[in-house]
XYZ file of C-alpha atoms in Angstrom:
500
model
C 32.486 -33.176 31.494
C 32.567 -30.145 29.183
C 31.891 -26.806 30.758
C 28.816 -25.017 29.379
C 29.467 -21.871 27.311
C 29.826 -18.734 29.388
C 26.744 -16.557 29.489
C 26.756 -13.225 27.701
C 26.555 -10.033 29.747
C 22.912 -9.264 30.428
C 22.995 -5.985 28.499
C 24.541 -7.582 25.418
C 22.069 -10.470 25.468
C 19.172 -8.018 25.741
C 20.526 -5.893 22.888
C 20.908 -8.910 20.590
C 17.354 -10.124 21.188
C 15.906 -6.598 21.005
C 17.781 -5.769 17.797
C 17.227 -9.030 15.914
C 13.499 -9.072 16.703
C 13.212 -5.438 15.690
C 15.031 -6.108 12.416
C 12.498 -8.805 11.511
C 9.605 -6.378 11.988
C 11.338 -3.678 9.948
C 11.664 -6.202 7.132
C 8.023 -7.242 7.456
C 6.695 -3.684 7.193
C 9.029 -2.689 4.377
C 8.148 -5.911 2.523
C 4.567 -4.643 2.187
C 5.883 -1.569 0.395
C 8.344 -3.491 -1.764
C 5.739 -5.887 -3.176
C 2.933 -3.303 -3.509
C 3.975 -1.945 -6.927
C 3.773 -5.428 -8.419
C 0.785 -7.117 -6.758
C -1.090 -4.248 -5.110
C -1.770 -3.536 -1.458
C -4.756 -5.723 -0.721
C -5.840 -7.773 2.270
C -4.484 -10.873 0.533
C -1.088 -9.223 0.017
C -0.898 -8.032 3.637
C -1.984 -11.462 4.865
C 0.640 -13.158 2.687
C 3.488 -10.979 3.968
C 2.414 -11.390 7.600
C 1.916 -15.143 7.183
C 5.282 -15.653 5.463
C 7.019 -13.559 8.145
C 5.401 -15.574 10.932
C 6.412 -18.811 9.208
C 9.978 -17.544 8.943
C 9.985 -16.613 12.639
C 8.584 -20.018 13.622
C 11.043 -22.060 11.564
C 13.989 -19.791 12.405
C 13.290 -20.026 16.135
C 12.970 -23.804 15.902
C 16.244 -24.136 13.980
C 18.035 -21.763 16.340
C 16.957 -23.865 19.311
C 18.157 -27.080 17.637
C 21.526 -25.560 16.755
C 21.930 -24.121 20.269
C 21.663 -27.650 21.701
C 24.243 -29.087 19.290
C 26.872 -26.347 19.032
C 28.372 -23.568 21.095
C 25.851 -20.730 20.677
C 28.638 -18.148 20.968
C 30.139 -19.480 17.746
C 26.777 -19.158 15.941
C 25.726 -15.635 16.889
C 28.128 -13.801 14.572
C 27.304 -16.004 11.550
C 23.588 -15.480 12.240
C 23.973 -11.700 12.168
C 26.214 -11.718 9.100
C 23.994 -14.157 7.211
C 21.014 -12.030 8.236
C 22.780 -9.011 6.736
C 23.404 -10.919 3.509
C 19.798 -12.134 3.365
C 18.594 -8.571 3.890
C 20.927 -7.206 1.202
C 19.706 -9.642 -1.454
C 16.048 -8.888 -0.695
C 15.943 -5.847 -2.979
C 17.193 -7.527 -6.170
C 15.046 -10.595 -5.471
C 11.896 -8.489 -5.211
C 12.733 -5.962 -7.919
C 13.679 -8.529 -10.558
C 11.203 -11.154 -9.379
C 8.392 -8.600 -9.233
C 8.728 -7.923 -12.946
C 7.914 -11.586 -13.564
C 5.235 -11.945 -10.912
C 3.082 -8.885 -11.619
C -0.629 -9.228 -10.931
C -2.784 -10.309 -8.052
C -2.798 -14.105 -8.496
C -2.410 -15.891 -5.170
C 0.693 -17.967 -6.117
C 2.481 -14.838 -7.364
C 1.580 -12.928 -4.210
C 2.830 -15.686 -1.927
C 6.058 -16.178 -3.862
C 6.842 -12.478 -3.981
C 6.093 -12.148 -0.260
C 8.495 -15.017 0.410
C 11.210 -13.341 -1.674
C 10.681 -10.128 0.271
C 10.907 -11.371 3.832
C 11.426 -15.102 4.414
C 15.207 -15.560 4.175
C 16.433 -12.743 6.454
C 13.559 -13.193 8.931
C 14.280 -16.934 9.103
C 17.974 -16.353 9.858
C 17.517 -13.519 12.344
C 14.841 -15.405 14.277
C 17.489 -17.937 15.246
C 19.302 -15.349 17.365
C 16.860 -15.364 20.285
C 17.057 -19.106 21.131
C 20.861 -18.948 20.806
C 20.986 -16.124 23.343
C 18.470 -17.826 25.641
C 20.593 -20.974 25.713
C 23.671 -18.947 26.684
C 21.851 -17.246 29.561
C 20.412 -20.425 31.117
C 23.347 -21.118 33.417
C 21.036 -21.524 36.427
C 17.938 -23.641 35.897
C 16.325 -22.036 38.937
C 16.192 -18.786 36.954
C 14.843 -20.261 33.711
C 11.486 -18.530 33.984
C 12.906 -15.075 34.665
C 15.566 -15.373 31.931
C 13.153 -16.607 29.254
C 10.513 -14.094 30.325
C 12.944 -11.177 30.268
C 14.402 -12.020 26.875
C 10.991 -12.788 25.398
C 9.651 -9.440 26.609
C 12.679 -7.600 25.208
C 12.194 -9.308 21.849
C 8.568 -8.184 21.823
C 9.575 -4.645 22.812
C 12.118 -4.638 20.000
C 9.413 -5.669 17.538
C 7.047 -2.972 18.820
C 9.730 -0.291 18.682
C 10.708 -1.258 15.150
C 7.072 -1.306 14.024
C 6.381 2.193 15.336
C 9.702 3.638 14.192
C 9.330 2.209 10.684
C 5.697 3.246 10.286
C 6.022 6.734 11.744
C 9.616 7.724 10.966
C 11.630 5.581 8.555
C 9.042 5.236 5.772
C 8.309 8.968 5.849
C 11.996 9.912 5.890
C 13.731 7.677 3.340
C 12.856 5.307 0.464
C 12.238 1.656 1.278
C 15.373 0.606 -0.609
C 17.521 2.694 1.720
C 15.790 1.254 4.767
C 16.682 -2.242 3.577
C 20.262 -1.372 2.679
C 20.786 0.524 5.944
C 19.431 -2.426 7.912
C 21.793 -4.794 6.086
C 24.736 -2.526 6.910
C 23.643 -2.252 10.561
C 23.411 -6.028 10.872
C 26.823 -6.499 9.260
C 28.402 -3.927 11.579
C 26.710 -5.544 14.576
C 28.096 -8.918 13.568
C 31.588 -7.483 13.152
C 31.400 -5.697 16.514
C 30.187 -8.865 18.238
C 32.991 -10.896 16.645
C 35.524 -8.369 17.937
C 34.034 -8.467 21.448
C 33.901 -12.273 21.549
C 37.493 -12.538 20.382
C 38.579 -9.951 22.957
C 36.657 -11.611 25.806
C 37.969 -15.057 24.909
C 36.408 -18.410 25.577
C 34.584 -18.790 22.299
C 34.832 -21.372 19.571
C 36.346 -20.206 16.265
C 33.931 -19.017 13.627
C 32.813 -21.873 11.350
C 33.808 -21.949 7.738
C 37.044 -21.445 5.864
C 38.329 -17.947 5.067
C 37.441 -18.551 1.414
C 33.852 -19.374 2.388
C 33.539 -16.279 4.539
C 34.977 -14.157 1.733
C 32.445 -15.629 -0.701
C 29.570 -14.819 1.656
C 30.816 -11.262 2.087
C 31.003 -10.930 -1.698
C 27.431 -12.174 -2.025
C 26.288 -9.573 0.465
C 28.102 -6.748 -1.315
C 26.871 -7.870 -4.736
C 23.336 -8.172 -3.369
C 23.460 -4.639 -1.993
C 24.865 -3.371 -5.287
C 22.191 -5.117 -7.309
C 19.577 -3.725 -4.947
C 20.716 -0.196 -5.699
C 21.003 -0.862 -9.452
C 17.833 -2.972 -9.804
C 14.850 -1.518 -11.699
C 13.014 0.804 -9.340
C 9.346 1.307 -10.264
C 9.237 4.619 -8.344
C 10.349 8.117 -9.242
C 9.086 9.160 -5.829
C 8.164 6.903 -2.929
C 5.589 8.641 -0.788
C 4.179 7.378 2.486
C 1.444 5.554 0.555
C 2.470 5.171 -3.078
C 5.236 4.244 -5.438
C 4.776 7.101 -7.903
C 6.080 7.963 -11.369
C 5.307 10.750 -13.808
C 5.867 9.903 -17.471
C 5.720 12.190 -20.488
C 3.281 11.202 -23.218
C 5.368 10.651 -26.378
C 2.338 11.594 -28.509
C 1.698 14.839 -26.619
C 4.599 16.936 -25.260
C 2.326 18.515 -22.629
C 0.726 15.220 -21.625
C 1.734 13.487 -18.386
C 0.810 10.082 -16.994
C 0.741 9.626 -13.228
C 1.676 6.048 -12.360
C 0.814 4.861 -8.851
C 2.002 1.410 -7.764
C 2.723 0.525 -11.402
C -0.863 1.285 -12.513
C -1.764 4.180 -14.810
C -3.771 6.361 -12.449
C -4.226 9.846 -13.945
C -3.512 11.784 -17.111
C -2.847 15.518 -17.080
C -2.453 17.835 -20.064
C -0.357 20.694 -18.725
C -1.610 23.053 -21.445
C -5.253 21.991 -21.574
C -7.062 21.217 -18.301
C -10.242 20.543 -20.283
C -8.632 17.473 -21.858
C -9.881 14.287 -20.212
C -7.939 11.241 -21.373
C -9.575 8.258 -19.687
C -13.109 7.159 -20.483
C -14.242 7.109 -16.865
C -13.043 10.668 -16.249
C -14.844 11.766 -19.423
C -18.025 10.246 -17.998
C -17.516 12.095 -14.710
C -16.901 15.263 -16.727
C -20.178 14.676 -18.574
C -22.002 14.479 -15.242
C -20.307 17.695 -14.084
C -21.444 19.409 -17.271
C -25.147 18.709 -16.608
C -25.099 20.605 -13.333
C -26.772 24.036 -13.448
C -24.542 26.597 -15.157
C -22.186 28.744 -13.130
C -19.764 28.083 -10.268
C -20.285 25.078 -8.020
C -19.158 23.992 -4.593
C -17.263 20.745 -5.170
C -15.740 18.157 -2.835
C -13.237 15.621 -4.152
C -12.412 12.455 -2.206
C -8.951 11.647 -3.514
C -6.771 13.951 -5.569
C -4.615 11.710 -7.749
C -3.406 13.888 -10.593
C -6.085 16.538 -9.817
C -7.526 16.093 -13.312
C -11.168 16.630 -12.319
C -10.548 19.579 -9.955
C -8.613 21.302 -12.761
C -11.424 20.515 -15.213
C -14.035 22.055 -12.916
C -11.803 25.083 -12.374
C -11.450 25.549 -16.152
C -15.091 24.929 -17.101
C -16.729 26.647 -14.121
C -14.598 29.638 -13.085
C -15.290 30.858 -9.591
C -16.094 27.414 -8.210
C -15.072 26.637 -4.630
C -13.368 23.245 -4.417
C -11.934 21.182 -1.585
C -9.813 18.094 -2.226
C -9.319 15.503 0.520
C -6.096 13.640 -0.281
C -4.500 11.149 2.090
C -1.003 11.355 0.601
C 0.753 14.659 1.186
C 3.760 13.420 -0.789
C 1.536 12.913 -3.819
C 0.265 16.488 -3.525
C 3.883 17.695 -3.514
C 4.591 15.607 -6.622
C 1.528 17.081 -8.356
C 2.773 20.586 -7.611
C 6.267 19.791 -8.843
C 5.544 17.818 -12.012
C 1.843 18.091 -12.891
C 1.332 21.833 -12.660
C -0.983 21.803 -9.645
C -1.661 25.262 -8.273
C -3.787 25.590 -5.174
C -5.473 28.697 -3.834
C -8.706 30.003 -2.337
C -10.716 28.378 -5.149
C -8.937 25.000 -4.926
C -7.915 23.926 -1.453
C -6.251 20.674 -0.400
C -6.633 19.028 2.975
C -4.196 16.184 3.605
C -5.861 13.430 5.567
C -8.286 10.535 5.461
C -11.341 11.174 3.271
C -13.795 9.694 5.738
C -12.562 11.906 8.552
C -12.592 14.880 6.200
C -16.167 14.283 5.052
C -17.368 14.012 8.654
C -16.008 17.513 9.288
C -17.972 19.112 6.428
C -21.226 21.041 7.037
C -24.525 19.458 6.050
C -25.782 20.353 2.570
C -22.630 22.220 1.562
C -21.740 20.753 -1.861
C -23.282 20.665 -5.330
C -20.841 18.104 -6.696
C -19.009 15.353 -4.791
C -16.472 13.155 -6.579
C -15.293 9.900 -5.006
C -12.120 8.773 -6.759
C -10.061 7.238 -3.963
C -10.169 3.627 -5.219
C -7.199 2.406 -7.222
C -6.080 -0.706 -9.029
C -6.814 -3.548 -6.574
C -6.516 -1.023 -3.716
C -9.831 -0.173 -2.082
C -9.952 1.518 1.332
C -12.854 -0.514 2.685
C -14.015 2.178 5.112
C -14.793 4.439 2.135
C -17.042 1.788 0.570
C -19.635 1.337 3.328
C -23.210 2.490 3.854
C -22.122 4.706 6.725
C -19.688 6.518 4.430
C -22.321 6.879 1.719
C -24.776 8.295 4.252
C -22.254 10.917 5.343
C -21.644 11.854 1.703
C -25.412 12.155 1.225
C -25.493 14.438 4.261
C -22.982 16.928 2.836
C -24.494 16.847 -0.677
C -27.228 19.382 -1.392
C -30.662 17.999 -2.360
C -30.096 19.061 -5.976
C -26.413 18.022 -5.930
C -24.858 14.951 -7.526
C -22.400 12.395 -6.154
C -20.208 10.429 -8.580
C -17.952 7.559 -7.536
C -15.357 5.730 -9.575
C -15.206 1.968 -8.958
C -12.912 -0.540 -10.659
C -14.094 -4.129 -10.780
C -13.559 -7.346 -12.685
C -15.794 -10.253 -13.717
C -18.025 -11.479 -12.169
C -18.561 -7.910 -10.875
C -19.415 -8.673 -7.275
C -17.875 -5.497 -5.859
C -19.616 -3.021 -8.166
C -22.979 -4.655 -7.470
C -22.405 -4.488 -3.724
C -21.252 -0.881 -3.939
C -24.303 0.090 -5.991
C -26.550 -1.515 -3.365
C -24.600 0.374 -0.695
C -24.907 3.779 -2.373
C -28.602 3.104 -3.044
C -29.070 2.645 0.707
C -28.087 6.316 1.163
C -29.372 7.994 -2.034
C -32.895 7.483 -3.477
C -31.767 8.000 -7.092
C -28.828 5.976 -8.405
C -27.424 5.035 -11.835
C -24.198 3.506 -13.146
C -22.108 4.212 -16.240
C -19.646 1.841 -17.893
C -18.941 0.146 -21.187
C -21.405 -2.395 -22.502
C -18.772 -5.142 -22.259
C -18.109 -4.369 -18.601
C -21.809 -4.254 -17.735
C -22.235 -7.599 -19.459
C -19.467 -9.060 -17.278
C -17.033 -9.664 -20.134
C -14.141 -7.420 -19.046
C -12.829 -5.594 -16.026
C -13.262 -1.840 -16.212
C -14.144 1.407 -14.499
C -17.717 1.931 -13.356
C -19.027 5.395 -12.477
C -21.827 5.453 -9.909
C -24.081 8.524 -10.110
C -26.365 9.340 -7.166
C -28.547 12.161 -5.909
C -31.387 12.982 -3.557
C -33.253 14.406 -6.582
C -34.154 12.658 -9.845
C -31.105 12.360 -12.067
C -31.028 13.912 -15.577
C -30.382 10.468 -17.038
C -31.422 11.365 -20.586
C -29.000 14.298 -20.784
C -26.162 12.328 -19.157
C -26.777 9.420 -21.557
C -26.644 11.791 -24.521
C -23.323 13.223 -23.380
C -21.603 9.923 -22.550
C -22.690 8.543 -25.919
C -20.711 11.335 -27.589
C -17.332 10.608 -25.972
C -14.631 8.575 -27.686
C -15.324 5.459 -25.612
C -19.092 5.349 -25.531
C -20.593 4.830 -22.100
C -23.829 3.085 -21.232
C -26.016 4.185 -18.316
C -28.194 1.813 -16.314
C -30.939 3.135 -14.061
C -34.391 2.124 -12.868
C -35.355 -1.505 -13.430
C -32.223 -2.212 -15.475
C -30.098 -1.169 -12.536
C -32.222 -3.197 -10.110
C -31.722 -6.293 -12.288
C -27.990 -5.595 -12.520
C -27.555 -5.249 -8.745
C -29.636 -8.338 -8.001
C -29.386 -9.561 -4.410
C -26.001 -7.946 -3.709
C -25.459 -7.283 -0.031
C -25.057 -3.752 1.339
C -21.557 -3.107 2.702
C -21.364 -1.721 6.239
C -18.692 -0.788 8.737
C -19.338 -4.180 10.302
C -19.206 -6.123 7.021
C -17.142 -4.883 4.073
C -15.081 -7.721 2.511
C -14.055 -5.600 -0.470
C -10.832 -7.522 -1.160
C -12.700 -10.818 -1.359
C -15.354 -9.300 -3.594
C -12.696 -7.965 -5.931
C -10.946 -11.315 -5.982
C -14.121 -12.900 -7.343
């Protein structure tokens, strides 16, 4: 009767389970950032990455258990780590090249890109735990304690990796370097384990011919090289965005701010009064109808700081506060988009909802909500409770404007209009005629106030811009909103509404 394989030292077994489980969670979190520039960061994208990762864990654990019963687990641990390193290394080129083909938010593209980002390495690394468990079960009377201990250490490894990646790694280095560093760490761990197993003796030889092992090593090195050389959609990777700044070939002082591969803001370094996009021109038209002189303005979302700079240029002496979640984006604006802050234009880095709650009642003449991006809507900024807090800080004669992007059949903009109308008695919306008729996706600018809106003057001004805007108010707006449901903190399915 063959002797069972010798158990690993308890510390080594714990380290293998802890490390492999942690590596899977690092990959899962980084995968969300890798796919974001191509398909957005929506609930569907997050669900796809989590679901694919869980599927990989389930199938990898099942396969690892089957292999542990058929072969000497000691002979499989090193290949699992090395193959995991190779799978991790090829993740970057798979996502970077595949993402160029799979851009957009269609469900099949999202699922496929999520699978390219996480399935292969997570599947391989998940096989490590059952291999280690099998090695440690030398005494059936201790099965419960062994399985419980290793299972708990795997969970602790996942928790540690989740917190370390979210709080430290992502803020410290680009996602590509996290992936490459993880691949190197796995390869070194596999090599160190191979050395220890060979030194301790009593293990089966590693499977595969030298030529096969050399080919796999080459694949890993080529994958890592392609990952570094693959097209990177980011000039700067902040904690929340993949960001680029591009010079406008038609205007030497013009700059485009690209966030997650979507054109987000346009800044003219020499002319802060220049408003490039139609929706920002409409917001500028609303700002221009405010009583003359300086204003107190609150901006929810900074982006390229186009509107704060416009208000500073057109209304000298105004006091402005910008609530921007992404401190890295603010640094990029200072470096490449000419942002200068001071007593008249202050920036507070943090969540807009928390920032609004800290503001005094009735303290602003002009509030601009521009924190929604392409397929990326922070749901907690779209609810009635948020709108009520904005109404609280807006003076009775002040105006709130909110930029919303939606697509046919326009379910989100209708719901958001109903939501804002639950907090403000006077509401209107501006967009193109085609967008209001449900023919195209576009920007919609919601205008709201506690006092009657100067709709005639706003309509006159938005009709004079390059892309003519149309304003709906009164009965026309009521007909447009229809029976749309008000969004609340308890019910705000913004991703589903955007998906149509």
